[in-house]
Short mmCIF file of C-alpha atoms in Angstrom, two decimals:
data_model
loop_
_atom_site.label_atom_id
_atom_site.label_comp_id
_atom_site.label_asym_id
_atom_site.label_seq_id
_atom_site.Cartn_x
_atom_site.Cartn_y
_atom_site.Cartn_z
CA UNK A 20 111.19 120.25 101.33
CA UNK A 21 108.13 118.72 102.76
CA UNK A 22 106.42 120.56 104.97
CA UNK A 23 103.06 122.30 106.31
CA UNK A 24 103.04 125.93 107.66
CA UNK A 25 100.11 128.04 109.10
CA UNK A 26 99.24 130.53 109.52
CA UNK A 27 96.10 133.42 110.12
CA UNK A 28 96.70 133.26 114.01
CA UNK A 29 96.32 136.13 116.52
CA UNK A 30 94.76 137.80 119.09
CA UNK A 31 91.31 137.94 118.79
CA UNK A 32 88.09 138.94 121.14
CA UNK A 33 85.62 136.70 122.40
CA UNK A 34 82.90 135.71 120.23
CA UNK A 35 84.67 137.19 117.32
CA UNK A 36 86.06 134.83 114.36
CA UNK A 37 89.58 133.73 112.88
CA UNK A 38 90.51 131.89 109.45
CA UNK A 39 93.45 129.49 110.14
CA UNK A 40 95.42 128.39 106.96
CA UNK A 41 98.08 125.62 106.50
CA UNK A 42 100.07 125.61 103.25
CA UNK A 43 101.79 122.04 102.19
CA UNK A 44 104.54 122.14 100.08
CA UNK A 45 106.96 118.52 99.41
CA UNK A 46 103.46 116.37 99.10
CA UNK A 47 101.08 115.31 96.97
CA UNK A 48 98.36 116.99 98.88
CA UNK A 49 95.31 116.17 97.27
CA UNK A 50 96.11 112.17 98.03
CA UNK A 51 95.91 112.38 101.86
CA UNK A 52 93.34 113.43 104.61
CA UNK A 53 93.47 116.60 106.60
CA UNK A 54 93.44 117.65 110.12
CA UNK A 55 93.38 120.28 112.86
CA UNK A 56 95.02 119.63 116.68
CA UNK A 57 95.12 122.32 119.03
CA UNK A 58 97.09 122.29 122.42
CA UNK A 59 96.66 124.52 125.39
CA UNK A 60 100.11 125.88 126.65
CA UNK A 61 101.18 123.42 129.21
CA UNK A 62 98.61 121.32 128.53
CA UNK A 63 98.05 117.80 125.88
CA UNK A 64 97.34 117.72 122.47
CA UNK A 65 93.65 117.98 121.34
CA UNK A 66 92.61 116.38 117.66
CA UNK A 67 90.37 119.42 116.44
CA UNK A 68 88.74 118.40 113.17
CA UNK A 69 89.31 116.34 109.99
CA UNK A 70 88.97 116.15 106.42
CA UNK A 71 89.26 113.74 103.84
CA UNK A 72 90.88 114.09 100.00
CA UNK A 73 88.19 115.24 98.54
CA UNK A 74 86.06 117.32 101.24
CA UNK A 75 83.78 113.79 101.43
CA UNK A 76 84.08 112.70 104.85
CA UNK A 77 84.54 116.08 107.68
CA UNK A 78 84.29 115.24 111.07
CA UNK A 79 84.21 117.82 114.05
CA UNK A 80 85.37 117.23 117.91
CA UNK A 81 82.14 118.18 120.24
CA UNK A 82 83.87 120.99 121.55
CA UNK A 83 83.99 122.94 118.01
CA UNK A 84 81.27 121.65 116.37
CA UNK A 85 78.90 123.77 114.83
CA UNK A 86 81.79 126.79 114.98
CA UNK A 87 84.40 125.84 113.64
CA UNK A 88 84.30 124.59 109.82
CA UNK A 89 87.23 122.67 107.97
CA UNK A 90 87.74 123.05 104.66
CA UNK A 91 90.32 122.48 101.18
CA UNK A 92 91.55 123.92 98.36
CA UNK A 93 92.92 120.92 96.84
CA UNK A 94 94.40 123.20 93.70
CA UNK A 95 95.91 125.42 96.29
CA UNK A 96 97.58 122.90 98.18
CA UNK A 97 95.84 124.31 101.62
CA UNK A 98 94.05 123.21 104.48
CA UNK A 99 91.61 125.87 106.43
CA UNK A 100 89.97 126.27 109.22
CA UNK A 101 87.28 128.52 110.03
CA UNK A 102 86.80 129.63 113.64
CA UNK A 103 83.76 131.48 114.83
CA UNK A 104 81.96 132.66 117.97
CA UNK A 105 85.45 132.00 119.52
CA UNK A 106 86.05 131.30 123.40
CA UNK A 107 88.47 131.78 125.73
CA UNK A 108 88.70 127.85 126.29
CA UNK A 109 89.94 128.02 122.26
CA UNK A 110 93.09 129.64 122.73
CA UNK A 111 95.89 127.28 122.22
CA UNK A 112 98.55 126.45 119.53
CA UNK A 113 97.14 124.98 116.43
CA UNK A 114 98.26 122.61 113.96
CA UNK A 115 98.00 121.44 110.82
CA UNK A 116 98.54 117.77 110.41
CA UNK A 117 98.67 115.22 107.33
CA UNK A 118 97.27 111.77 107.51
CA UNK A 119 98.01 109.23 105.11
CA UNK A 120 95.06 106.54 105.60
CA UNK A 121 94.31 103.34 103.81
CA UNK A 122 91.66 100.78 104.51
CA UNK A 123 93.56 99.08 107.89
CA UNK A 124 95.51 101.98 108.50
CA UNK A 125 95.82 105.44 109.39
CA UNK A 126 99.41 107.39 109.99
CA UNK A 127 99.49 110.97 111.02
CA UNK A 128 102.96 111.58 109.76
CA UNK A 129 103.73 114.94 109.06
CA UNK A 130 102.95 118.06 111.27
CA UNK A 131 103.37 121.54 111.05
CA UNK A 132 105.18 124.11 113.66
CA UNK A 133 101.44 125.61 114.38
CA UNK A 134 100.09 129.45 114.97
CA UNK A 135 98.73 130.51 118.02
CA UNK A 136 95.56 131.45 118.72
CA UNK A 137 93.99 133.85 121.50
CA UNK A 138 91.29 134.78 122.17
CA UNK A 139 90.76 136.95 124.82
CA UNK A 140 89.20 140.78 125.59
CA UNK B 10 82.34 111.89 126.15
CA UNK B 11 85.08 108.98 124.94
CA UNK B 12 88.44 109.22 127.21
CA UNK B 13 91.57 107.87 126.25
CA UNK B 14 94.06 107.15 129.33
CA UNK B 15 97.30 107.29 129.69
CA UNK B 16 99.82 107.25 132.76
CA UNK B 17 100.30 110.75 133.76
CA UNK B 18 104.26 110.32 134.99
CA UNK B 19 106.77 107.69 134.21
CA UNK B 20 110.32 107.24 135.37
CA UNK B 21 113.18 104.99 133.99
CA UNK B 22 116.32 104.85 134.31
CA UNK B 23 119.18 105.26 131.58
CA UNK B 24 119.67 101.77 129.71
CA UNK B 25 115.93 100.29 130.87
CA UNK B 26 112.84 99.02 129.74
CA UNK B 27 109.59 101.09 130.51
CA UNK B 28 106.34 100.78 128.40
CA UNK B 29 103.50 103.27 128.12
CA UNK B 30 100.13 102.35 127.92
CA UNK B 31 97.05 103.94 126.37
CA UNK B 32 93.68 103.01 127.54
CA UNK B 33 89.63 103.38 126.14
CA UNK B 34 86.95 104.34 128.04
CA UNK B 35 84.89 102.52 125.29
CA UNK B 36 86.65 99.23 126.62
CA UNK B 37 89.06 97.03 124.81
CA UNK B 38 91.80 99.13 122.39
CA UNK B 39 91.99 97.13 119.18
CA UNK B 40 93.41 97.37 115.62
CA UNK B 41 89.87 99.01 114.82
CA UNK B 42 91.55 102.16 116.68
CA UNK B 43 94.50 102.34 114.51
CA UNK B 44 96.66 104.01 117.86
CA UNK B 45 99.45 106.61 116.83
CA UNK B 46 101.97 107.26 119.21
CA UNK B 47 103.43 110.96 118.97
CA UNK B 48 106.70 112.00 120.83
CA UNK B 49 106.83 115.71 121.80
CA UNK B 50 109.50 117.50 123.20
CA UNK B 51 109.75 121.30 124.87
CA UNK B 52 109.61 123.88 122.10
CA UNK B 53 108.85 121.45 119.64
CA UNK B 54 106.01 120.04 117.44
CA UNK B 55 104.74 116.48 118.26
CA UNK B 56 107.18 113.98 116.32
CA UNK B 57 105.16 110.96 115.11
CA UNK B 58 106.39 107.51 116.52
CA UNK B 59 103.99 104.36 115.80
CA UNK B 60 100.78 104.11 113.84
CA UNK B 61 98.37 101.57 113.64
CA UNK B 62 99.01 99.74 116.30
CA UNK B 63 102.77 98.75 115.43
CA UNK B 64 104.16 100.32 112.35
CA UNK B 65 106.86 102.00 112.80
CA UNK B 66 108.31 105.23 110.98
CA UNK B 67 111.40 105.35 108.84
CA UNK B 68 112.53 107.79 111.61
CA UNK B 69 111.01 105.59 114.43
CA UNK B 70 114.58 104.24 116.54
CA UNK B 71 114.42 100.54 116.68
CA UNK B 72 114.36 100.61 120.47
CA UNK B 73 110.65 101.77 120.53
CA UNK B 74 107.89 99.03 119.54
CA UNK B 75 103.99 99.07 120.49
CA UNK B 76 101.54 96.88 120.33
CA UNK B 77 98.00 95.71 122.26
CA UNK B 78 98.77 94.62 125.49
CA UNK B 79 95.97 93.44 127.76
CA UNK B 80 93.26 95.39 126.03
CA UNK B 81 95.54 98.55 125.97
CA UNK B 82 97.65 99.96 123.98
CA UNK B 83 101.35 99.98 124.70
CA UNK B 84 104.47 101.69 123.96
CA UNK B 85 107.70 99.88 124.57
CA UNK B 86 111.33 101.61 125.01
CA UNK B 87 113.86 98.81 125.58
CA UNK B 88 117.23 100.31 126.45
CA UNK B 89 116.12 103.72 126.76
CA UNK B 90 118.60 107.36 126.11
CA UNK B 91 118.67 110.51 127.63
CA UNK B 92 116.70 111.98 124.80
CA UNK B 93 114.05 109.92 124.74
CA UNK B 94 112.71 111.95 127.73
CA UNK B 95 109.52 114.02 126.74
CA UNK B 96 106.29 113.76 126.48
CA UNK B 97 104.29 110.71 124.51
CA UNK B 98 100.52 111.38 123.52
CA UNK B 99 98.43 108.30 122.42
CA UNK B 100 96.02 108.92 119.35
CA UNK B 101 92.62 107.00 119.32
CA UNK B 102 90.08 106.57 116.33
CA UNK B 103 86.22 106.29 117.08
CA UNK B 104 84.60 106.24 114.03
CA UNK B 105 83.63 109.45 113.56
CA UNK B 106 86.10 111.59 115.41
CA UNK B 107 89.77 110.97 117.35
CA UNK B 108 90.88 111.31 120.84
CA UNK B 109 93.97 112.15 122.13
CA UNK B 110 94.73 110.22 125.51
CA UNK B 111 96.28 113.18 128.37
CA UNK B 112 100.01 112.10 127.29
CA UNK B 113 102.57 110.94 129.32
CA UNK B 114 105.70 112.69 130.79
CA UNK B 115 108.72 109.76 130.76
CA UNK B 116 111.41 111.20 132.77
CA UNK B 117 114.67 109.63 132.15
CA UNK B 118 116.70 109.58 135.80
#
């Protein structure tokens, strides 16, 4: 079955950190890029971070970067996400989301179910 | 700070048309943005609908289309169901990051 699941969420304090994971299984993971969307309960959808195939191109929304650090473990089929000195404005449900991009296009087709993160005292 | 924007509320009726647009702060969307157009219901993870502009998922029901539409994205429904009432979030590209426009909430009446 092809699918992504994370996982590593929870309740955590403020300024603490939190290691996100998102395991593929059903794709050929090391062919496609890599990326993070949170959303706020209630709230829209908020693209988070991505990677490419091979780790080459990372790029960071302003509101993470510098905290939060995306990473891959190609062999391990898994997508991570580091999250330090964590905020209240960072809780939200995130997700793990594959997107298969070419020269003149991009598609982010497949997404996971997400893990919730908290952060709060 | 980029802002991609979308109409907050929409309401159509059983059977109509009703298109959704998705707009750049930067100024004109084009192809260079390669918009995605995500359906998300209550409960649920966002459901990807269009990317690219236009291309359409092997999932995608033939009664939704997009494409650039006075220097906006757009998202068509032509002879719209009951279930296609949710929420639909427009995905920019910028280079070096994305933007998600605020979504918008198509209520089917």
């Amino acid at each position: 079955e092809v699918q992504l699941v994370e996982s590593g969420g929870g309740l955590v304090q403020p300024g603490r950190s939190l290691r996100l994971s998102c395991a593929a299984s059903g794709v050929t993971f090391d062919a496609y890029a890599m990326h993070w969307v949170r959303q706020v309960a209630g709230k829209g959808l908020e693209w988070v971070s991505g990677i490419n195939w091979n780790s080459g191109k990372i790029d960071y929304a302003d509101s993470v970067k510098g905290r939060f650090t995306i990473s891959r473990d190609n062999a391990k089929n898994s997508l991570y996400l580091q999250m330090n000195s964590l905020r209240a404005e960072d809780t939200a449900l995130y997700y793990c989301v594959k997107a298969d991009c070419g020269s003149n296009s991009c598609n982010f087709d497949l997404w996971g179910q997400g893990t919730l993160v908290t952060v709060s005292s | 700070q980029t802002v991609v924007t979308q109409e907050p509320s929409l309401t159509v009726s059983p059977g109509g048309t009703v298109t959704l647009t998705c707009g750049s702060s930067t100024g004109a969307v084009t192809s260079g943005h390669y918009a995605n157009w995500f359906q998300q219901k209550p409960g649920q993870a966002p459901r990807a609908l269009i990317y690219s502009t236009s291309y359409k998922h092997s999932w995608t029901p033939a009664r939704f289309s997009a494409s650039l539409l006075g220097g906006k994205g757009a998202l068509t429904l032509s002879g719209v169901q009951p279930e296609d009432e949710a929420d639909y979030y427009c995905l920019l590209y910028y280079r070096d990051a994305w933007v998600f426009g605020g979504g918008t909430k198509l209520t089917v009446l």
